[in-house]
JSON list of C-alpha atoms in Angstrom, two decimals:
[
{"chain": "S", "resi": 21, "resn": "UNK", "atom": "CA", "xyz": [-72.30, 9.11, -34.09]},
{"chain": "S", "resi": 22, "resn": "UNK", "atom": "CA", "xyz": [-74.50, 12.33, -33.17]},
{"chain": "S", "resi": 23, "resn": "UNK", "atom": "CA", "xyz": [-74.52, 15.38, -35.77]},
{"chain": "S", "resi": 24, "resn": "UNK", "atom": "CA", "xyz": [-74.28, 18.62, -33.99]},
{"chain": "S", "resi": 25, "resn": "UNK", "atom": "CA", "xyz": [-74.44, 22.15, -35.87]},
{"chain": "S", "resi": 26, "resn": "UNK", "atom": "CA", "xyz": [-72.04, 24.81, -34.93]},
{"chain": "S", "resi": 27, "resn": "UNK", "atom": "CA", "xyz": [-71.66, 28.15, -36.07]},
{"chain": "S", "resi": 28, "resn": "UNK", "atom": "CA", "xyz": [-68.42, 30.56, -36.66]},
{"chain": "S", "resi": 29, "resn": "UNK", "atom": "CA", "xyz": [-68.90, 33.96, -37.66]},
{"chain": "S", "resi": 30, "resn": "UNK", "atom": "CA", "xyz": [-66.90, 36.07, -39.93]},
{"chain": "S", "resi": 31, "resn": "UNK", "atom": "CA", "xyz": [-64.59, 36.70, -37.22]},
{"chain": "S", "resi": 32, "resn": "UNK", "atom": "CA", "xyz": [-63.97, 33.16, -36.23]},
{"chain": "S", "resi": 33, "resn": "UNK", "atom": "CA", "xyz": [-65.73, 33.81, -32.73]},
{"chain": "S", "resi": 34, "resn": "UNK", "atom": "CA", "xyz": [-68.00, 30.21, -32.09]},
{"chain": "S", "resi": 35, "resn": "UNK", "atom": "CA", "xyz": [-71.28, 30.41, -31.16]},
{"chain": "S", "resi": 36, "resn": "UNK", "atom": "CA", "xyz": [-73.15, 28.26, -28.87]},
{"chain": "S", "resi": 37, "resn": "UNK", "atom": "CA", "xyz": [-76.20, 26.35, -30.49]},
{"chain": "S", "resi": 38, "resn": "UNK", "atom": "CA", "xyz": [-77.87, 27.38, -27.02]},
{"chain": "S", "resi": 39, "resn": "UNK", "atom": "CA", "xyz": [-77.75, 31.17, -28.94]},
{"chain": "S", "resi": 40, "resn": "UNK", "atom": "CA", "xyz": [-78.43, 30.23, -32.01]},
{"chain": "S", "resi": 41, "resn": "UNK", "atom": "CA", "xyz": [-80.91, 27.35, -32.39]},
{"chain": "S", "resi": 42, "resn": "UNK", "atom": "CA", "xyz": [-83.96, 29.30, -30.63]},
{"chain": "S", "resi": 43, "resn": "UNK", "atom": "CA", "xyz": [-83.40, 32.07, -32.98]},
{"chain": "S", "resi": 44, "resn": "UNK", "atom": "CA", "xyz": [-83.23, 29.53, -35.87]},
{"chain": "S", "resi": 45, "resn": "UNK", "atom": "CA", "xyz": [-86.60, 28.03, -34.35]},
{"chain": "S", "resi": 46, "resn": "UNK", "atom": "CA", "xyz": [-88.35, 31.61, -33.98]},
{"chain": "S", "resi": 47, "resn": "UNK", "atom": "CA", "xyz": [-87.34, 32.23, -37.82]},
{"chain": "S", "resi": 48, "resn": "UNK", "atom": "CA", "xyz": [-88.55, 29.54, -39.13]},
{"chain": "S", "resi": 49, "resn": "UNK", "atom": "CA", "xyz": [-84.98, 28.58, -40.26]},
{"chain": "S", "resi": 50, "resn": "UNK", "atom": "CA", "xyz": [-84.59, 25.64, -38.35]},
{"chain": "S", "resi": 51, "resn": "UNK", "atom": "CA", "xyz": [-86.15, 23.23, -40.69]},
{"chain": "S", "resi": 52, "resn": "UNK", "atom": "CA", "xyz": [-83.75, 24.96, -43.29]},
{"chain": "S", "resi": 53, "resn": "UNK", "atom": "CA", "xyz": [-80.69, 24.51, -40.88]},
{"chain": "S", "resi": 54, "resn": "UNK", "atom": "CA", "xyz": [-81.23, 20.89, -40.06]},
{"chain": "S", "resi": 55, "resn": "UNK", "atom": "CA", "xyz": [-81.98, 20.23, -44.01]},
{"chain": "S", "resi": 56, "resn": "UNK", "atom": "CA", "xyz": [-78.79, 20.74, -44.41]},
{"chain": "S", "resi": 57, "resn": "UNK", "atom": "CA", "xyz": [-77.07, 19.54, -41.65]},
{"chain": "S", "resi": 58, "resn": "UNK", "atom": "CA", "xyz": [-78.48, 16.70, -42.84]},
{"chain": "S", "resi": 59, "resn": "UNK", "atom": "CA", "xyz": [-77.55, 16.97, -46.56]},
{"chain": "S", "resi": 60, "resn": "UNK", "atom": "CA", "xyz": [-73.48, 17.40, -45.60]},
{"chain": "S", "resi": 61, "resn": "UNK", "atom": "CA", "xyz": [-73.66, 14.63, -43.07]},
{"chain": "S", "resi": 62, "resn": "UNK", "atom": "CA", "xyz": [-75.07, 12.16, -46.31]},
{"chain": "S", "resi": 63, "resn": "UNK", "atom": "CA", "xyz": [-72.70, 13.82, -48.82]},
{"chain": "S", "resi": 64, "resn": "UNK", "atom": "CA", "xyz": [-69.35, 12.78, -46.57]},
{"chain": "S", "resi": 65, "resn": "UNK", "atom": "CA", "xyz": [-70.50, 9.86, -45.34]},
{"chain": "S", "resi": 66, "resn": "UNK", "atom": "CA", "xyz": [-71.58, 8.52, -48.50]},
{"chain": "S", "resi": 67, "resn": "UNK", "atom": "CA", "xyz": [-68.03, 7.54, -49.55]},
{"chain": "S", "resi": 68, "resn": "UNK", "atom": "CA", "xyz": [-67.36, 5.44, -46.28]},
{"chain": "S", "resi": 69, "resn": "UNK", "atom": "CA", "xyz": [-70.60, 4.21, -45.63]},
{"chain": "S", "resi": 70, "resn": "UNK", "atom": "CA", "xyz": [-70.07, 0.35, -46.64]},
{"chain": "S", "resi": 71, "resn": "UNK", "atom": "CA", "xyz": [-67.32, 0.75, -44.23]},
{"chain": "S", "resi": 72, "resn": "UNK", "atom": "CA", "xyz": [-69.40, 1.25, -41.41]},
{"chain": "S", "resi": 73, "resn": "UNK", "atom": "CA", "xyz": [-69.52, -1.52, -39.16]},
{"chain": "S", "resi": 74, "resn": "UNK", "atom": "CA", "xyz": [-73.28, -3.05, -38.55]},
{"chain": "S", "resi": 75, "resn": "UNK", "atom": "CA", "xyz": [-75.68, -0.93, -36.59]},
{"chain": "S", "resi": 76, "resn": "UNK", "atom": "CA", "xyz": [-73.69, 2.24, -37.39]},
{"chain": "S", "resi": 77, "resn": "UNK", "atom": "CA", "xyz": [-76.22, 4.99, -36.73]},
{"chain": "S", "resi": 78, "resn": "UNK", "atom": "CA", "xyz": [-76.25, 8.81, -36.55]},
{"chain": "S", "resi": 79, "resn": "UNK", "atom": "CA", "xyz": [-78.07, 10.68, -33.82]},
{"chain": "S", "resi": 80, "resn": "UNK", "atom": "CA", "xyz": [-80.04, 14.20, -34.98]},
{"chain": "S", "resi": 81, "resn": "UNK", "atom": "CA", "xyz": [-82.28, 16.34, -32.64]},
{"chain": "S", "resi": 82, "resn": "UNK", "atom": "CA", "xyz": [-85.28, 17.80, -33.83]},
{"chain": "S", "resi": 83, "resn": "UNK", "atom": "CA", "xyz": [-87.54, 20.06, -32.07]},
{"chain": "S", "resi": 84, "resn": "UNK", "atom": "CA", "xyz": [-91.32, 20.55, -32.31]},
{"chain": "S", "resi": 85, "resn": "UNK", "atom": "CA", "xyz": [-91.27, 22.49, -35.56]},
{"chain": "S", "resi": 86, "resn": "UNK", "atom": "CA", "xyz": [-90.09, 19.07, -37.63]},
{"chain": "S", "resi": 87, "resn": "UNK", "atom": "CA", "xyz": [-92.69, 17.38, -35.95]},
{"chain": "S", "resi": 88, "resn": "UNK", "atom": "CA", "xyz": [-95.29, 20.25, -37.25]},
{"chain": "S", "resi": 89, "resn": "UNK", "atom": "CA", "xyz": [-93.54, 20.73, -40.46]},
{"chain": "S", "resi": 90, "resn": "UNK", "atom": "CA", "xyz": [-95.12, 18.88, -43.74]},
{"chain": "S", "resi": 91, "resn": "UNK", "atom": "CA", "xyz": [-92.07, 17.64, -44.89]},
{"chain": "S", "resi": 92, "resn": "UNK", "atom": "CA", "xyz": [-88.84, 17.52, -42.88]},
{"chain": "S", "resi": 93, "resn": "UNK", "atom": "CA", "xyz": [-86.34, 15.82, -45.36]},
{"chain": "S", "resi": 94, "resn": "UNK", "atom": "CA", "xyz": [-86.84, 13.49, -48.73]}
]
């Protein structure tokens, strides 16, 4: 399974993460964004994960500010 973020604004319009991950990288809200990204992802798979069939795994990108960062996730 890969995890990919998308983004609806208050009008409904989608926008591409092509838009809005480099401004969430020159922010410095990227580490923010894919905390949690990854927080939702555990909270609704948590209820189906000894379901999941052997080797189940879950693809996530990160870019060079998680490798930089301290602490990406806990």
């Amino acid at each position: 399974m890969e995890i990919l973020a998308r983004w609806k604004n208050a009008t409904t319009q989608r926008r591409s993460p092509a838009e809005f991950i480099p401004l969430a990288e020159r922010t410095g809200l990227i580490i923010p964004l894919t905390r949690s990204l990854m927080a939702q992802v555990a909270a609704q798979m948590n209820p189906i994960f000894s379901k999941l069939p052997d080797g189940f795994h879950i693809g996530l990108n990160i870019s060079v500010s998680h490798i930089n960062a301290p602490v990406v996730y806990r």
